[in-house]
Short mmCIF file of C-alpha atoms in Angstrom, two decimals:
data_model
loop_
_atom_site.label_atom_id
_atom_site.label_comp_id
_atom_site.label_asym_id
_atom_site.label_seq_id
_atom_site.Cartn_x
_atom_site.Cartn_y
_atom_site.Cartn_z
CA UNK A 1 -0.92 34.42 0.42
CA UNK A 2 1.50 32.60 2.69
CA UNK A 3 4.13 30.26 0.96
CA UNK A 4 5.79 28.97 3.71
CA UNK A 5 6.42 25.80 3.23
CA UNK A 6 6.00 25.78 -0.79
CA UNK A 7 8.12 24.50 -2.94
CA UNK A 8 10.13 27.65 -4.52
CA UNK A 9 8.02 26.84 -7.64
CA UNK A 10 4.79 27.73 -5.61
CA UNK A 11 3.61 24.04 -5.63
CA UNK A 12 2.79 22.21 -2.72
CA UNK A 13 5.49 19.38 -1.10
CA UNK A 14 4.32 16.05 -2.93
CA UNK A 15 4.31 14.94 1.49
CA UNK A 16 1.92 17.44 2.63
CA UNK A 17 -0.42 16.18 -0.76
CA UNK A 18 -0.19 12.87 0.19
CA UNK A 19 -0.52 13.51 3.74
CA UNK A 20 -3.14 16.03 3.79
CA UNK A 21 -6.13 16.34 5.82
CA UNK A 22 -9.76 15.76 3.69
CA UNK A 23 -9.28 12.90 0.79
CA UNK A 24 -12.71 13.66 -0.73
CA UNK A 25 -12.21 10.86 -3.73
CA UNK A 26 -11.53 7.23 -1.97
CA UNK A 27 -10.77 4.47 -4.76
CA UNK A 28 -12.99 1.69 -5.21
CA UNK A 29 -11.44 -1.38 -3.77
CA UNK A 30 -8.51 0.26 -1.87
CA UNK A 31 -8.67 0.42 2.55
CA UNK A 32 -8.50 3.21 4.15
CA UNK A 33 -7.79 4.34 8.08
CA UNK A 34 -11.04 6.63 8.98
CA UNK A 35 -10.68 8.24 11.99
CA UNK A 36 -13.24 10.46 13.24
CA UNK A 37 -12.47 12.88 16.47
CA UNK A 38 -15.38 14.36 18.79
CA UNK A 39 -14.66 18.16 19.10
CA UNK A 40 -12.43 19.76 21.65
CA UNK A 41 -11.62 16.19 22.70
CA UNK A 42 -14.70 15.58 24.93
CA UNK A 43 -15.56 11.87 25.63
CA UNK A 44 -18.91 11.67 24.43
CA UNK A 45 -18.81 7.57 25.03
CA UNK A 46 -18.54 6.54 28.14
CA UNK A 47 -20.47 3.52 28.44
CA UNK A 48 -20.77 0.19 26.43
CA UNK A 49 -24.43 1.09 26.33
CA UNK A 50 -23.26 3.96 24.18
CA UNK A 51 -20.42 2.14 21.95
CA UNK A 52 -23.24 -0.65 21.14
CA UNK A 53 -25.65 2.08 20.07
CA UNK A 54 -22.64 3.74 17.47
CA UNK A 55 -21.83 0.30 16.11
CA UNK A 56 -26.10 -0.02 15.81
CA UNK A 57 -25.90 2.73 13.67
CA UNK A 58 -22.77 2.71 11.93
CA UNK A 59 -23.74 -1.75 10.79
CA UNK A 60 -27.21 0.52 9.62
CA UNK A 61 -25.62 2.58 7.51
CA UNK A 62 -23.42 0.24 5.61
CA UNK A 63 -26.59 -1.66 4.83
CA UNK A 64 -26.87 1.48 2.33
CA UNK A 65 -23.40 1.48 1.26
CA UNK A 66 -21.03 -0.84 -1.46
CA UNK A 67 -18.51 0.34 1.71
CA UNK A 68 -17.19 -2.57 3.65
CA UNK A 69 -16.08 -2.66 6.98
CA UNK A 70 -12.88 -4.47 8.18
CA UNK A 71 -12.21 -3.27 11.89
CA UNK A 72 -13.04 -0.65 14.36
CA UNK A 73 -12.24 0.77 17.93
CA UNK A 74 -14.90 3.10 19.27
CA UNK A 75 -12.63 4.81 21.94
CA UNK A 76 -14.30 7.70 24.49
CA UNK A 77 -13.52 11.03 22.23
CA UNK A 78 -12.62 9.49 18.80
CA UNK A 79 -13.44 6.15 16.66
CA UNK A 80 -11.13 4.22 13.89
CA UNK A 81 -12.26 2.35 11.32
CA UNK A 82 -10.31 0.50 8.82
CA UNK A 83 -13.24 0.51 5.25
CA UNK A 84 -12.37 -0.69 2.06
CA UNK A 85 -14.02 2.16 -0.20
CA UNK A 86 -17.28 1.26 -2.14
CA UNK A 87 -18.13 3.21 -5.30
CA UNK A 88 -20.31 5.84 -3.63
CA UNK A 89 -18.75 8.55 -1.38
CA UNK A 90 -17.72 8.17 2.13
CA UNK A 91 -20.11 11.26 3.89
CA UNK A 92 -22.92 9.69 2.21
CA UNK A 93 -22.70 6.05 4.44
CA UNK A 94 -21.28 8.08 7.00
CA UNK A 95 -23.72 10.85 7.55
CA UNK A 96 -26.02 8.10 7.97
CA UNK A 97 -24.48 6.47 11.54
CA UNK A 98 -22.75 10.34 12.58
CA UNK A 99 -26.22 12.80 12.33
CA UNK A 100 -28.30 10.31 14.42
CA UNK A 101 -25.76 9.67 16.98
CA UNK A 102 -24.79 12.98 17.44
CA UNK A 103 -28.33 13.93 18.11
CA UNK A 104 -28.85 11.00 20.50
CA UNK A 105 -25.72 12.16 22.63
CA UNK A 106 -27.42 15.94 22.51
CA UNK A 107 -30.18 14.39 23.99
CA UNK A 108 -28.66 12.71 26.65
CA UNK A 109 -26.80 15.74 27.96
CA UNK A 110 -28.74 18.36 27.22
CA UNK A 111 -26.42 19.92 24.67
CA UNK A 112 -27.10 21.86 21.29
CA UNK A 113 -24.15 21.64 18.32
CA UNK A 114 -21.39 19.54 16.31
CA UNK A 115 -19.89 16.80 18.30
CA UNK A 116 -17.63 15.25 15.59
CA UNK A 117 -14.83 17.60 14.14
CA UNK A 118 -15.36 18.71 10.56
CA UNK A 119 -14.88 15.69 8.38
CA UNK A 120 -13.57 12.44 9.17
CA UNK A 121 -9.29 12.01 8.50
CA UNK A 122 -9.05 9.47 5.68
CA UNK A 123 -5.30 7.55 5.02
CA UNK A 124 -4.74 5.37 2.41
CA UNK A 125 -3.37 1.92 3.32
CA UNK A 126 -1.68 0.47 1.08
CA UNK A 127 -1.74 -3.17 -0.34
CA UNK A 128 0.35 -5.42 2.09
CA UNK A 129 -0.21 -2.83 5.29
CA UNK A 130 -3.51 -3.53 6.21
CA UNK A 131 -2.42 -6.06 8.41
CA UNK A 132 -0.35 -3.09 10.39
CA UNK A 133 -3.40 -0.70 10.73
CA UNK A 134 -5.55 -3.77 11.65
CA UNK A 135 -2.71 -4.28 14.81
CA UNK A 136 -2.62 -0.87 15.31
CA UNK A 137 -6.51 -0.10 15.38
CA UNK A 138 -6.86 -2.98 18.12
CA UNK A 139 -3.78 -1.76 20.45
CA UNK A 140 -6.14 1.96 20.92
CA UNK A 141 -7.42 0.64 24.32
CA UNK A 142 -3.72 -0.72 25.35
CA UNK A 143 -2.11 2.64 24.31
CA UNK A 144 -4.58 4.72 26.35
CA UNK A 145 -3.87 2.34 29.13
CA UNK A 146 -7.68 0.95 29.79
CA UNK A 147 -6.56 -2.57 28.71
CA UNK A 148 -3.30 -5.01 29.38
CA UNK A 149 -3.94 -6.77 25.80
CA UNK A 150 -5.66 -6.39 23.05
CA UNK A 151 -7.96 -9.29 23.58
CA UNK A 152 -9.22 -7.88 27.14
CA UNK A 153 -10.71 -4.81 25.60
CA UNK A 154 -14.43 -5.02 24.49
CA UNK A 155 -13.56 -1.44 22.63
CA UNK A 156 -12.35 -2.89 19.19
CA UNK A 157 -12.99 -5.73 16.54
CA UNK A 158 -10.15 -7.56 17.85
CA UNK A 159 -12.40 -10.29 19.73
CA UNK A 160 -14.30 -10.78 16.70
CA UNK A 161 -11.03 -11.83 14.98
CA UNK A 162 -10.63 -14.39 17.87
CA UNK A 163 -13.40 -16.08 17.29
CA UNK A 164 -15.75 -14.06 19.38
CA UNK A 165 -19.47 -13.87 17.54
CA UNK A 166 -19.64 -10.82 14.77
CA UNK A 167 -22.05 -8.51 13.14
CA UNK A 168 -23.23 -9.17 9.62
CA UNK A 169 -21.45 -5.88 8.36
CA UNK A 170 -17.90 -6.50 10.19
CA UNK A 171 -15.97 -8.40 7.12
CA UNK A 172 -13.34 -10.52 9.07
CA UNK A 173 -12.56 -12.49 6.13
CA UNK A 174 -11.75 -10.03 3.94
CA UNK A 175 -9.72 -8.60 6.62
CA UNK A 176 -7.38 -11.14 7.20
CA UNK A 177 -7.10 -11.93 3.63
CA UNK A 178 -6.25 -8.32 2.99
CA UNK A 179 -3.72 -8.76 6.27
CA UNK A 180 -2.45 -11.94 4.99
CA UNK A 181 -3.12 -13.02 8.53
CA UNK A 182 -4.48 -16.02 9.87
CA UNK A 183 -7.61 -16.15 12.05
CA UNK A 184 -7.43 -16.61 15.63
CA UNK A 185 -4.26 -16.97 18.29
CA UNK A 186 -2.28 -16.50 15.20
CA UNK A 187 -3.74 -13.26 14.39
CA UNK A 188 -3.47 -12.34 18.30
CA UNK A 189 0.10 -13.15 18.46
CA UNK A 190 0.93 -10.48 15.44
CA UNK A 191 -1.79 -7.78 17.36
CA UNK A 192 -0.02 -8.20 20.26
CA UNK A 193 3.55 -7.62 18.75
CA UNK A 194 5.14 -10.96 19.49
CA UNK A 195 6.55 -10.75 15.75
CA UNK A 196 7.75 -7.58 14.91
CA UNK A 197 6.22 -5.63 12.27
CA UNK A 198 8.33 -3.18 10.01
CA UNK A 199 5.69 -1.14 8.74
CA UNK A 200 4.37 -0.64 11.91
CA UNK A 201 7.25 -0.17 13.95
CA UNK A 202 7.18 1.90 17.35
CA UNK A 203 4.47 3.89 15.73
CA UNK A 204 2.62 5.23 18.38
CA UNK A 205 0.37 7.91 17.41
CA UNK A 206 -1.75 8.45 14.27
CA UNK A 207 0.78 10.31 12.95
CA UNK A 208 4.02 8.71 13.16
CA UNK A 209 1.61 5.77 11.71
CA UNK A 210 0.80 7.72 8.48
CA UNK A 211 4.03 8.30 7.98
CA UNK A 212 5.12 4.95 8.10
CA UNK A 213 2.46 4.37 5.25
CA UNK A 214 3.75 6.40 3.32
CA UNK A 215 7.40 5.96 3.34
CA UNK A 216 6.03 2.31 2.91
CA UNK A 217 4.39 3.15 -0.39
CA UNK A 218 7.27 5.17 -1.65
CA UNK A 219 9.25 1.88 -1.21
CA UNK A 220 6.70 0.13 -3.17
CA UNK A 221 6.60 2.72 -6.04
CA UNK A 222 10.33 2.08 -6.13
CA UNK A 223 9.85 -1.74 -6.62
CA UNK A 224 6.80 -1.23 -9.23
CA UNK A 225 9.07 0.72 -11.13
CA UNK A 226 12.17 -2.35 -10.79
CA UNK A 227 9.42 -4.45 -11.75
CA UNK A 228 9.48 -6.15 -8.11
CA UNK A 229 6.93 -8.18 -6.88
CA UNK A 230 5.62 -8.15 -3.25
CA UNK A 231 5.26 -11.80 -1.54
CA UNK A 232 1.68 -12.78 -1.30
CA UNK A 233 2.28 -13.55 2.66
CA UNK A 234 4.62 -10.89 4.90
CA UNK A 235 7.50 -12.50 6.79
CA UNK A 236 6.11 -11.88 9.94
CA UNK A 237 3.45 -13.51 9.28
CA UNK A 238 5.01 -16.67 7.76
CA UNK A 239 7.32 -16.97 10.99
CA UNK A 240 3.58 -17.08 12.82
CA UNK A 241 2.54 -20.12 10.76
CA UNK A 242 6.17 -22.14 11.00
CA UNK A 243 5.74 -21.40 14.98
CA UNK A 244 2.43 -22.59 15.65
CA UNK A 245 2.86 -25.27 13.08
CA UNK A 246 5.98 -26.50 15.29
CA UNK A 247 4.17 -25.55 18.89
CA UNK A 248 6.67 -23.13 19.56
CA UNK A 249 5.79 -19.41 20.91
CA UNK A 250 6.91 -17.15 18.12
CA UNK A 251 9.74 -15.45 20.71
CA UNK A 252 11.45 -18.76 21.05
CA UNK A 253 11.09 -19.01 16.83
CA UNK A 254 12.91 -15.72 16.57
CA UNK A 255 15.32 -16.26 19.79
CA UNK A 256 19.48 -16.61 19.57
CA UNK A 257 18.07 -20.38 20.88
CA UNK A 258 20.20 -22.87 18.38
CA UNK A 259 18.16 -25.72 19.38
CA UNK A 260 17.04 -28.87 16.89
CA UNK A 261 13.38 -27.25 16.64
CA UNK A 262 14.56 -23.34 16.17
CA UNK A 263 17.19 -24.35 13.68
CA UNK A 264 14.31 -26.61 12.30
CA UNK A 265 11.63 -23.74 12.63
CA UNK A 266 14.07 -21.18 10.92
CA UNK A 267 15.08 -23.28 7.80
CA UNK A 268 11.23 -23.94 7.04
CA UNK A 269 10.59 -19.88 7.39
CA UNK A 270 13.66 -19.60 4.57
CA UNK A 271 12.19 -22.13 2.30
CA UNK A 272 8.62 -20.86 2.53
CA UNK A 273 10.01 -17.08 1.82
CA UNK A 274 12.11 -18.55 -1.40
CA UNK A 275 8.65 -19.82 -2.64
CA UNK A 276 6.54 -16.99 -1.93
CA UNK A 277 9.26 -14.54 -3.06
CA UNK A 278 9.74 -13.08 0.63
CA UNK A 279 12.82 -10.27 0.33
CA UNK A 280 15.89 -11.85 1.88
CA UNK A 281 16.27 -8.61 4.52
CA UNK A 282 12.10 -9.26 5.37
CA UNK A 283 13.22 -12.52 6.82
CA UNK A 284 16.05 -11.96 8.46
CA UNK A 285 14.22 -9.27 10.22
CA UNK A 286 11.14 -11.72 10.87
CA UNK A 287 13.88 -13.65 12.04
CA UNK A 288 16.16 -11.34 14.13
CA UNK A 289 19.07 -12.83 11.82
CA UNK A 290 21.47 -11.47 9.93
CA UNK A 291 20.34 -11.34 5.50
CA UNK A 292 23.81 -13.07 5.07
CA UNK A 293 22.11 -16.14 7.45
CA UNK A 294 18.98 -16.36 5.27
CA UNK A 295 21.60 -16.09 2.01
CA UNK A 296 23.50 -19.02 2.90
CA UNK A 297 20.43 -21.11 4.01
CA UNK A 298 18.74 -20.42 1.03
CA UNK A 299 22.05 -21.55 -1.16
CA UNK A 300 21.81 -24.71 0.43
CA UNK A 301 19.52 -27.59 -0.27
CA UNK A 302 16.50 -28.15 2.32
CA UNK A 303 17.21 -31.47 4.46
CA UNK A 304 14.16 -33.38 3.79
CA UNK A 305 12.14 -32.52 7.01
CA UNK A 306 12.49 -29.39 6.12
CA UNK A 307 11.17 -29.89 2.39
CA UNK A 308 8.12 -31.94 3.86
CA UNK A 309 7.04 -29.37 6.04
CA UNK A 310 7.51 -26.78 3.73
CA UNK A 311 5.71 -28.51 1.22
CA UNK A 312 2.66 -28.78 3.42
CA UNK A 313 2.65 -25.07 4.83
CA UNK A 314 2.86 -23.47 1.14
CA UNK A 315 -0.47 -26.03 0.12
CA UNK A 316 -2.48 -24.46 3.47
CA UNK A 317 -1.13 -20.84 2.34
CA UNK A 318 -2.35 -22.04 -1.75
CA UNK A 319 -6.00 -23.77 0.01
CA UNK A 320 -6.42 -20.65 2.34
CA UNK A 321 -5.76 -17.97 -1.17
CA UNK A 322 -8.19 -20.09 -3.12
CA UNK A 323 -10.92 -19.90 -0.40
CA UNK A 324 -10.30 -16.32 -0.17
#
């Protein structure tokens, strides 16, 4: 047996565990990143005709599933879905939309065998990233250079987030409240990376993401065990609100700019974050200002402006939780 690699116990690295290929046993309740690769990277979809017949299939199978479907891109030699796990297996749903498509795209080309490599790649996402791997799932056609934005691409769910019309399996609601997103330009804005998101970073492959995950869930473990709570809305996504609230683009919210409606825009973003519990350093990097900024804001009384608008934000942020 070959232990390279192994701990000098003979146990496997608690990384390659985490990070390893087949997770046969999702959790109920919990999202995870399912990506699915067509063997020896052939494009086997090369048409929309094609893409609407997988996404025929795959809103077929979930009718037989307690699996729920949050977003997708259906790129030409491998497909990414973000699913929060049902209580029934994943090859069972699956199977369903993968056997008849693969035999439909034998047909068409005359072919005979496999065209999906063994067994889909499942990552975990954990609670307060699923906004990240929602961004990064809709930015596939942009990174292989077939679209300018992620709005322009007919590939991925990200229209359907816009406002474009849906299909009955494709949970949008769930997946912004699992995002802590808003719906629509807001929701573009944080796709497109006009706020900058630390958990997803520069990641630009499937790999560097999963590894962002999980140092991101290590850093959680560490604040379970402190006994630290995570903020019920990210930073980044607060400084969206507090922008389009004030009809500022989000670049001028987070500028050097010391204008009357930045300072304005920046003091609400600090006294939304002290009520929701956002970590000083999150909004000073949702910010692109220095923790020892947000530390002497929040030390300081809001002028009254600031507390009415404030005020107002946090009840939309309580109404939209509630509705969720």
């Amino acid at each position: 047996m070959n232990d390279v690699g192994r701990n000098p116990d003979g146990t496997q690295p608690i990384d390659d565990i985490l990070m390893s290929r087949p997770r046969r046993h999702c959790a109920p309740s919990v999202v995870y990143h399912v990506i699915s690769r067509f063997v020896a990277h052939e494009f086997f979809i090369g048409s929309e005709a094609v893409r609407r017949e997988y996404l025929t299939l795959l809103g077929r199978a979930l009718t037989f599933t307690t699996w729920r479907c949050l977003g997708y891109a259906i790129m030409s030699n491998h497909i990414h879905l973000a699913m929060v796990a049902g209580t029934d297996p994943l090859a069972g749903w699956l199977r369903r939309a993968h056997t008849p498509f693969a035999e439909a795209i034998n047909r068409s080309l005359g072919r005979i065998g496999a065209i999906f490599v063994r067994g889909p790649k499942t990552v975990l996402i954990p609670d307060g990233a699923v906004g990240a791997v929602l961004a990064y799932i809709h930015n596939n056609p942009v990174r292989a250079g077939v679209s300018a934005r992620p709005r322009d691409s007919t590939w991925t769910s990200h229209r359907a987030y816009l406002g474009a019309p849906a299909p009955a399996w494709l949970d949008i609601d769930e997946g912004l409240r699992r995002a802590r997103a808003v719906r629509g330009e807001l929701f573009d804005q944080l796709v497109n990376g006009e706020v900058h998101h630390p958990i997803l970073g520069e990641a630009n492959t499937d790999e560097a993401l999963e590894a962002r995950l999980l140092a991101y869930e290590r850093a959680r473990s560490v604040e379970r065990r402190r006994g630290l709570a995570r903020p019920a809305l990210a930073a980044t996504h607060l400084v969206a609100l507090v922008a389009h609230d004030l009809g500022m683009p989000i670049a001028q919210l987070r500028s050097r700019r010391k204008g009357q409606l930045e300072v304005l825009g920046r003091a609400v973003v600090i006294a939304c974050g002290v009520h929701l519990g956002c970590p000083t350093s999150e909004v000073a990097d949702a910010l692109t200002i220095t923790p020892q900024a947000v530390t002497k804001r929040q030390r300081e009384a809001p002028a009254r402006e600031v507390a009415a608008i404030a005020r107002r934000l946090l009840e939309q942020i309580a109404r939209g939780r509630s509705a969720a």
